PDB file of C-alpha atoms in Angstrom:
ATOM      1  CA  UNK A   1      95.908  92.129  99.795  1.00 64.00           C
ATOM      2  CA  UNK A   2      94.105  88.804  99.652  1.00 80.00           C
ATOM      3  CA  UNK A   3      95.941  85.797 100.945  1.00 94.00           C
ATOM      4  CA  UNK A   4      95.840  82.317  99.495  1.00 97.00           C
ATOM      5  CA  UNK A   5      92.230  81.315  98.919  1.00 97.00           C
ATOM      6  CA  UNK A   6      90.999  77.751  98.732  1.00 98.00           C
ATOM      7  CA  UNK A   7      87.641  76.297  97.850  1.00 96.00           C
ATOM      8  CA  UNK A   8      85.590  74.600  98.987  1.00 97.00           C
ATOM      9  CA  UNK A   9      86.137  74.913 102.747  1.00 97.00           C
ATOM     10  CA  UNK A  10      84.605  71.557 103.555  1.00 96.00           C
ATOM     11  CA  UNK A  11      83.682  68.610 101.395  1.00 96.00           C
ATOM     12  CA  UNK A  12      82.061  65.263 102.091  1.00 97.00           C
ATOM     13  CA  UNK A  13      82.439  62.475  99.533  1.00 97.00           C
ATOM     14  CA  UNK A  14      81.962  58.735  99.413  1.00 97.00           C
ATOM     15  CA  UNK A  15      84.475  56.084  98.490  1.00 97.00           C
ATOM     16  CA  UNK A  16      85.155  55.813  94.771  1.00 97.00           C
ATOM     17  CA  UNK A  17      84.116  59.356  93.943  1.00 98.00           C
ATOM     18  CA  UNK A  18      86.462  62.016  92.641  1.00 97.00           C
ATOM     19  CA  UNK A  19      87.102  65.508  93.947  1.00 98.00           C
ATOM     20  CA  UNK A  20      88.573  68.769  92.647  1.00 98.00           C
ATOM     21  CA  UNK A  21      90.062  71.275  95.058  1.00 98.00           C
ATOM     22  CA  UNK A  22      90.906  74.810  93.977  1.00 98.00           C
ATOM     23  CA  UNK A  23      93.505  77.328  95.041  1.00 98.00           C
ATOM     24  CA  UNK A  24      94.241  80.947  94.168  1.00 98.00           C
ATOM     25  CA  UNK A  25      97.701  82.136  95.206  1.00 97.00           C
ATOM     26  CA  UNK A  26      98.650  85.484  96.637  1.00 96.00           C
ATOM     27  CA  UNK A  27      98.800  88.040  93.836  1.00 95.00           C
ATOM     28  CA  UNK A  28     102.228  87.930  92.199  1.00 93.00           C
ATOM     29  CA  UNK A  29     103.136  84.516  93.564  1.00 95.00           C
ATOM     30  CA  UNK A  30     104.194  82.109  90.837  1.00 94.00           C
ATOM     31  CA  UNK A  31     104.631  78.913  92.815  1.00 95.00           C
ATOM     32  CA  UNK A  32     101.840  76.803  94.272  1.00 97.00           C
ATOM     33  CA  UNK A  33     102.286  73.706  96.414  1.00 97.00           C
ATOM     34  CA  UNK A  34      99.740  71.217  97.699  1.00 98.00           C
ATOM     35  CA  UNK A  35      99.964  69.370 101.011  1.00 97.00           C
ATOM     36  CA  UNK A  36      97.925  66.767 102.843  1.00 98.00           C
ATOM     37  CA  UNK A  37      97.700  67.002 106.613  1.00 97.00           C
ATOM     38  CA  UNK A  38      96.162  64.349 108.834  1.00 95.00           C
ATOM     39  CA  UNK A  39      95.522  64.882 112.539  1.00 91.00           C
ATOM     40  CA  UNK A  40      98.670  64.927 114.612  1.00 89.00           C
ATOM     41  CA  UNK A  41     101.037  65.060 111.654  1.00 92.00           C
ATOM     42  CA  UNK A  42     102.834  67.781 109.792  1.00 93.00           C
ATOM     43  CA  UNK A  43     101.812  68.637 106.218  1.00 95.00           C
ATOM     44  CA  UNK A  44     102.901  66.034 103.661  1.00 95.00           C
ATOM     45  CA  UNK A  45     104.011  67.319 100.276  1.00 95.00           C
ATOM     46  CA  UNK A  46     101.889  66.299  97.287  1.00 97.00           C
ATOM     47  CA  UNK A  47     102.794  68.610  94.358  1.00 95.00           C
ATOM     48  CA  UNK A  48     104.613  71.798  93.543  1.00 95.00           C
ATOM     49  CA  UNK A  49     103.995  73.907  90.446  1.00 95.00           C
ATOM     50  CA  UNK A  50     105.931  76.879  89.156  1.00 94.00           C
ATOM     51  CA  UNK A  51     105.105  78.815  86.024  1.00 92.00           C
ATOM     52  CA  UNK A  52     102.529  76.133  85.108  1.00 91.00           C
ATOM     53  CA  UNK A  53     105.079  73.329  85.204  1.00 94.00           C
ATOM     54  CA  UNK A  54     105.242  70.533  87.754  1.00 94.00           C
ATOM     55  CA  UNK A  55     108.433  70.964  89.793  1.00 92.00           C
ATOM     56  CA  UNK A  56     107.962  68.253  92.365  1.00 91.00           C
ATOM     57  CA  UNK A  57     105.784  65.346  93.299  1.00 94.00           C
ATOM     58  CA  UNK A  58     105.508  63.657  96.674  1.00 93.00           C
ATOM     59  CA  UNK A  59     104.959  60.002  97.474  1.00 93.00           C
ATOM     60  CA  UNK A  60     101.272  59.873  96.548  1.00 97.00           C
ATOM     61  CA  UNK A  61      99.537  57.458  94.145  1.00 97.00           C
ATOM     62  CA  UNK A  62      98.602  58.349  90.584  1.00 96.00           C
ATOM     63  CA  UNK A  63      95.034  58.955  91.765  1.00 98.00           C
ATOM     64  CA  UNK A  64      96.334  62.379  92.750  1.00 98.00           C
ATOM     65  CA  UNK A  65      96.927  64.907  89.984  1.00 98.00           C
ATOM     66  CA  UNK A  66      97.195  68.655  89.743  1.00 98.00           C
ATOM     67  CA  UNK A  67      97.711  71.498  87.352  1.00 97.00           C
ATOM     68  CA  UNK A  68      98.455  75.204  87.379  1.00 97.00           C
ATOM     69  CA  UNK A  69      96.705  77.665  85.113  1.00 96.00           C
ATOM     70  CA  UNK A  70      98.089  80.739  83.292  1.00 95.00           C
ATOM     71  CA  UNK A  71      96.784  82.979  86.105  1.00 94.00           C
ATOM     72  CA  UNK A  72      98.808  80.813  88.560  1.00 96.00           C
ATOM     73  CA  UNK A  73      95.716  79.347  90.221  1.00 97.00           C
ATOM     74  CA  UNK A  74      95.776  75.604  90.703  1.00 98.00           C
ATOM     75  CA  UNK A  75      93.576  72.544  90.998  1.00 98.00           C
ATOM     76  CA  UNK A  76      94.190  69.303  92.859  1.00 98.00           C
ATOM     77  CA  UNK A  77      92.252  66.296  91.624  1.00 98.00           C
ATOM     78  CA  UNK A  78      91.839  63.036  93.479  1.00 98.00           C
ATOM     79  CA  UNK A  79      90.169  60.047  91.826  1.00 97.00           C
ATOM     80  CA  UNK A  80      88.750  56.838  93.281  1.00 97.00           C
ATOM     81  CA  UNK A  81      88.608  58.284  96.770  1.00 98.00           C
ATOM     82  CA  UNK A  82      89.556  56.057  99.698  1.00 97.00           C
ATOM     83  CA  UNK A  83      88.701  56.430 103.375  1.00 97.00           C
ATOM     84  CA  UNK A  84      92.365  57.226 103.989  1.00 96.00           C
ATOM     85  CA  UNK A  85      92.130  60.323 101.811  1.00 98.00           C
ATOM     86  CA  UNK A  86      90.203  62.065 104.580  1.00 97.00           C
ATOM     87  CA  UNK A  87      92.427  64.963 105.595  1.00 97.00           C
ATOM     88  CA  UNK A  88      93.002  68.700 105.488  1.00 97.00           C
ATOM     89  CA  UNK A  89      94.319  69.667 102.062  1.00 98.00           C
ATOM     90  CA  UNK A  90      96.464  72.746 102.133  1.00 98.00           C
ATOM     91  CA  UNK A  91      97.586  74.977  99.314  1.00 98.00           C
ATOM     92  CA  UNK A  92     100.595  77.235  99.771  1.00 97.00           C
ATOM     93  CA  UNK A  93     102.009  79.882  97.478  1.00 96.00           C
ATOM     94  CA  UNK A  94     105.375  81.568  97.265  1.00 94.00           C
ATOM     95  CA  UNK A  95     106.803  84.381  95.188  1.00 93.00           C
ATOM     96  CA  UNK A  96     109.480  82.167  93.693  1.00 89.00           C
ATOM     97  CA  UNK A  97     110.771  78.646  94.262  1.00 86.00           C
ATOM     98  CA  UNK A  98     112.574  78.362  97.576  1.00 84.00           C
ATOM     99  CA  UNK A  99     110.879  81.446  99.014  1.00 88.00           C
ATOM    100  CA  UNK A 100     108.732  81.240 102.168  1.00 91.00           C
ATOM    101  CA  UNK A 101     105.396  79.594 101.558  1.00 94.00           C
ATOM    102  CA  UNK A 102     102.102  81.044 102.768  1.00 96.00           C
ATOM    103  CA  UNK A 103      99.162  78.746 103.361  1.00 97.00           C
ATOM    104  CA  UNK A 104      95.487  79.055 102.595  1.00 97.00           C
ATOM    105  CA  UNK A 105      92.822  78.025 105.105  1.00 96.00           C
ATOM    106  CA  UNK A 106      92.627  74.556 103.593  1.00 97.00           C
ATOM    107  CA  UNK A 107      89.889  72.226 102.412  1.00 98.00           C
ATOM    108  CA  UNK A 108      88.732  69.652 104.912  1.00 97.00           C
ATOM    109  CA  UNK A 109      87.820  66.510 102.984  1.00 98.00           C
ATOM    110  CA  UNK A 110      85.826  63.753 104.636  1.00 97.00           C
ATOM    111  CA  UNK A 111      85.304  60.411 102.939  1.00 97.00           C
ATOM    112  CA  UNK A 112      82.369  58.269 104.110  1.00 94.00           C
TER     113      UNK A 112
ATOM    114  CA  UNK B   1     114.734  60.308 102.889  1.00 72.00           C
ATOM    115  CA  UNK B   2     114.959  63.852 104.188  1.00 80.00           C
ATOM    116  CA  UNK B   3     113.714  64.047 107.770  1.00 92.00           C
ATOM    117  CA  UNK B   4     112.786  66.754 110.240  1.00 96.00           C
ATOM    118  CA  UNK B   5     112.359  65.762 113.865  1.00 96.00           C
ATOM    119  CA  UNK B   6     110.482  67.588 116.593  1.00 96.00           C
ATOM    120  CA  UNK B   7     109.387  66.603 120.075  1.00 91.00           C
ATOM    121  CA  UNK B   8     105.605  66.283 119.859  1.00 88.00           C
ATOM    122  CA  UNK B   9     105.079  67.648 123.359  1.00 88.00           C
ATOM    123  CA  UNK B  10     102.965  68.928 124.885  1.00 93.00           C
ATOM    124  CA  UNK B  11     105.360  71.546 126.153  1.00 96.00           C
ATOM    125  CA  UNK B  12     103.777  73.422 129.035  1.00 97.00           C
ATOM    126  CA  UNK B  13     105.150  76.763 130.217  1.00 97.00           C
ATOM    127  CA  UNK B  14     103.717  79.375 132.599  1.00 97.00           C
ATOM    128  CA  UNK B  15     102.597  82.717 131.262  1.00 97.00           C
ATOM    129  CA  UNK B  16     105.510  85.132 130.986  1.00 97.00           C
ATOM    130  CA  UNK B  17     108.145  82.401 130.695  1.00 98.00           C
ATOM    131  CA  UNK B  18     110.383  81.599 127.726  1.00 98.00           C
ATOM    132  CA  UNK B  19     109.232  78.706 125.560  1.00 97.00           C
ATOM    133  CA  UNK B  20     111.980  76.843 123.725  1.00 97.00           C
ATOM    134  CA  UNK B  21     111.066  74.692 120.732  1.00 98.00           C
ATOM    135  CA  UNK B  22     113.635  72.502 119.014  1.00 97.00           C
ATOM    136  CA  UNK B  23     114.039  70.835 115.647  1.00 97.00           C
ATOM    137  CA  UNK B  24     116.717  68.677 114.041  1.00 97.00           C
ATOM    138  CA  UNK B  25     117.080  67.826 110.370  1.00 97.00           C
ATOM    139  CA  UNK B  26     118.877  65.135 108.412  1.00 95.00           C
ATOM    140  CA  UNK B  27     120.029  66.871 105.194  1.00 93.00           C
ATOM    141  CA  UNK B  28     123.288  68.663 105.903  1.00 93.00           C
ATOM    142  CA  UNK B  29     122.920  70.670 102.677  1.00 92.00           C
ATOM    143  CA  UNK B  30     119.670  72.328 103.777  1.00 93.00           C
ATOM    144  CA  UNK B  31     119.685  76.093 103.307  1.00 90.00           C
ATOM    145  CA  UNK B  32     116.274  77.456 104.331  1.00 94.00           C
ATOM    146  CA  UNK B  33     114.440  76.965 107.596  1.00 96.00           C
ATOM    147  CA  UNK B  34     110.978  78.056 108.645  1.00 97.00           C
ATOM    148  CA  UNK B  35     108.755  78.059 111.707  1.00 98.00           C
ATOM    149  CA  UNK B  36     105.001  77.914 111.334  1.00 98.00           C
ATOM    150  CA  UNK B  37     102.349  78.282 114.029  1.00 98.00           C
ATOM    151  CA  UNK B  38      99.152  76.259 113.659  1.00 97.00           C
ATOM    152  CA  UNK B  39      96.144  76.785 115.882  1.00 96.00           C
ATOM    153  CA  UNK B  40      93.784  73.849 116.281  1.00 93.00           C
ATOM    154  CA  UNK B  41      91.569  73.494 113.225  1.00 91.00           C
ATOM    155  CA  UNK B  42      93.429  76.221 111.336  1.00 94.00           C
ATOM    156  CA  UNK B  43      96.128  76.279 108.668  1.00 95.00           C
ATOM    157  CA  UNK B  44      99.837  76.903 109.341  1.00 96.00           C
ATOM    158  CA  UNK B  45     100.944  80.533 109.608  1.00 97.00           C
ATOM    159  CA  UNK B  46     104.529  81.523 108.814  1.00 96.00           C
ATOM    160  CA  UNK B  47     106.135  83.246 111.789  1.00 96.00           C
ATOM    161  CA  UNK B  48     109.890  83.047 111.159  1.00 96.00           C
ATOM    162  CA  UNK B  49     112.371  82.192 108.443  1.00 96.00           C
ATOM    163  CA  UNK B  50     116.140  81.837 108.882  1.00 96.00           C
ATOM    164  CA  UNK B  51     118.852  81.124 106.344  1.00 95.00           C
ATOM    165  CA  UNK B  52     122.230  81.612 108.049  1.00 94.00           C
ATOM    166  CA  UNK B  53     123.842  80.474 111.280  1.00 95.00           C
ATOM    167  CA  UNK B  54     123.064  82.495 114.376  1.00 96.00           C
ATOM    168  CA  UNK B  55     120.032  84.213 115.794  1.00 96.00           C
ATOM    169  CA  UNK B  56     117.224  86.118 114.125  1.00 97.00           C
ATOM    170  CA  UNK B  57     114.833  88.123 116.259  1.00 97.00           C
ATOM    171  CA  UNK B  58     111.335  89.358 115.435  1.00 96.00           C
ATOM    172  CA  UNK B  59     109.400  90.782 118.347  1.00 97.00           C
ATOM    173  CA  UNK B  60     109.003  88.113 121.015  1.00 97.00           C
ATOM    174  CA  UNK B  61     110.290  85.403 118.651  1.00 98.00           C
ATOM    175  CA  UNK B  62     113.916  84.391 118.125  1.00 98.00           C
ATOM    176  CA  UNK B  63     114.971  81.707 115.661  1.00 98.00           C
ATOM    177  CA  UNK B  64     118.365  80.087 116.164  1.00 98.00           C
ATOM    178  CA  UNK B  65     120.212  78.061 113.536  1.00 97.00           C
ATOM    179  CA  UNK B  66     123.261  75.853 113.940  1.00 97.00           C
ATOM    180  CA  UNK B  67     124.041  74.140 110.637  1.00 95.00           C
ATOM    181  CA  UNK B  68     127.023  72.225 112.033  1.00 95.00           C
ATOM    182  CA  UNK B  69     124.738  70.546 114.554  1.00 95.00           C
ATOM    183  CA  UNK B  70     121.807  70.432 112.102  1.00 96.00           C
ATOM    184  CA  UNK B  71     119.663  72.103 114.701  1.00 95.00           C
ATOM    185  CA  UNK B  72     117.143  74.938 114.567  1.00 98.00           C
ATOM    186  CA  UNK B  73     115.174  76.329 117.472  1.00 98.00           C
ATOM    187  CA  UNK B  74     112.473  78.870 118.213  1.00 98.00           C
ATOM    188  CA  UNK B  75     112.352  80.873 121.421  1.00 98.00           C
ATOM    189  CA  UNK B  76     109.199  82.668 122.481  1.00 98.00           C
ATOM    190  CA  UNK B  77     109.780  85.275 125.172  1.00 98.00           C
ATOM    191  CA  UNK B  78     107.063  86.467 127.558  1.00 98.00           C
ATOM    192  CA  UNK B  79     104.829  83.571 126.506  1.00 98.00           C
ATOM    193  CA  UNK B  80     101.114  84.334 126.403  1.00 97.00           C
ATOM    194  CA  UNK B  81      98.117  81.964 126.500  1.00 97.00           C
ATOM    195  CA  UNK B  82      97.445  83.066 122.903  1.00 97.00           C
ATOM    196  CA  UNK B  83     100.765  81.437 121.931  1.00 98.00           C
ATOM    197  CA  UNK B  84      99.245  78.034 122.724  1.00 97.00           C
ATOM    198  CA  UNK B  85      99.367  76.209 119.400  1.00 97.00           C
ATOM    199  CA  UNK B  86     101.323  73.595 117.477  1.00 97.00           C
ATOM    200  CA  UNK B  87     104.629  74.869 116.110  1.00 98.00           C
ATOM    201  CA  UNK B  88     105.845  73.274 112.886  1.00 97.00           C
ATOM    202  CA  UNK B  89     109.471  73.294 111.803  1.00 97.00           C
ATOM    203  CA  UNK B  90     109.980  73.182 108.024  1.00 96.00           C
ATOM    204  CA  UNK B  91     113.252  72.668 106.188  1.00 95.00           C
ATOM    205  CA  UNK B  92     114.116  73.142 102.502  1.00 92.00           C
ATOM    206  CA  UNK B  93     116.659  70.388 101.728  1.00 88.00           C
ATOM    207  CA  UNK B  94     119.321  70.732  99.061  1.00 85.00           C
ATOM    208  CA  UNK B  95     118.566  70.175  95.419  1.00 81.00           C
ATOM    209  CA  UNK B  96     115.186  69.996  93.785  1.00 77.00           C
ATOM    210  CA  UNK B  97     113.539  68.731  96.939  1.00 81.00           C
ATOM    211  CA  UNK B  98     110.338  70.131  98.419  1.00 86.00           C
ATOM    212  CA  UNK B  99     109.863  71.591 101.864  1.00 90.00           C
ATOM    213  CA  UNK B 100     109.859  68.945 104.595  1.00 93.00           C
ATOM    214  CA  UNK B 101     107.793  69.479 107.738  1.00 95.00           C
ATOM    215  CA  UNK B 102     108.232  68.033 111.187  1.00 95.00           C
ATOM    216  CA  UNK B 103     105.227  66.649 113.025  1.00 95.00           C
ATOM    217  CA  UNK B 104     105.053  69.742 115.194  1.00 96.00           C
ATOM    218  CA  UNK B 105     105.394  70.525 118.896  1.00 97.00           C
ATOM    219  CA  UNK B 106     102.263  71.358 120.831  1.00 97.00           C
ATOM    220  CA  UNK B 107     102.821  74.324 123.151  1.00 97.00           C
ATOM    221  CA  UNK B 108     100.531  75.089 126.043  1.00 97.00           C
ATOM    222  CA  UNK B 109     100.971  78.390 127.919  1.00 97.00           C
ATOM    223  CA  UNK B 110      99.322  78.248 131.320  1.00 96.00           C
ATOM    224  CA  UNK B 111      97.813  81.481 132.718  1.00 93.00           C
TER     225      UNK B 111
END
């Protein structure tokens, strides 16, 4: 069975641009969460979606938004990119809320 | 603010030894606890989950949970160089609160 898939793998943007990151959960998983991880830190929670509804939002500015589609895939959008947005963006899926989360390989975003 | 604390390391152990990784958490109502392994440049990989007090064993890995002390640990027996990675502790606090990760402990197993 396929694991969590994320695209693209790497992305280079400049300040002020916007970016869309995509995630497909493990088949049958209804919950998708997004995390930001910078070097030397643990993943920081950005959003959680379950059955297409937002179930949690971390301490990130409104430039960050996300959605979940009927097939449970998800997009993370970031507008007006800043240098500080450079990080590894991780998507994780779980069967249900509160169940163990499984991570995709991540999207490494670099802002120049 | 829900917090999860880990010693950042590096923790160095010789090959074949037991590696002991520790984690404390602030929310006494937390119910679910997870250990992830993250190799450099890779994404976290779930290796253990534990929900009740006591020990849970899976192969060379043992997770230990003590809710009274708000403490969770991971033991790796017969450590191998391939176990060298950063180990992340993650805790699901009470209520509608997302998973909280520690900063991770870097483990180095010396051949």
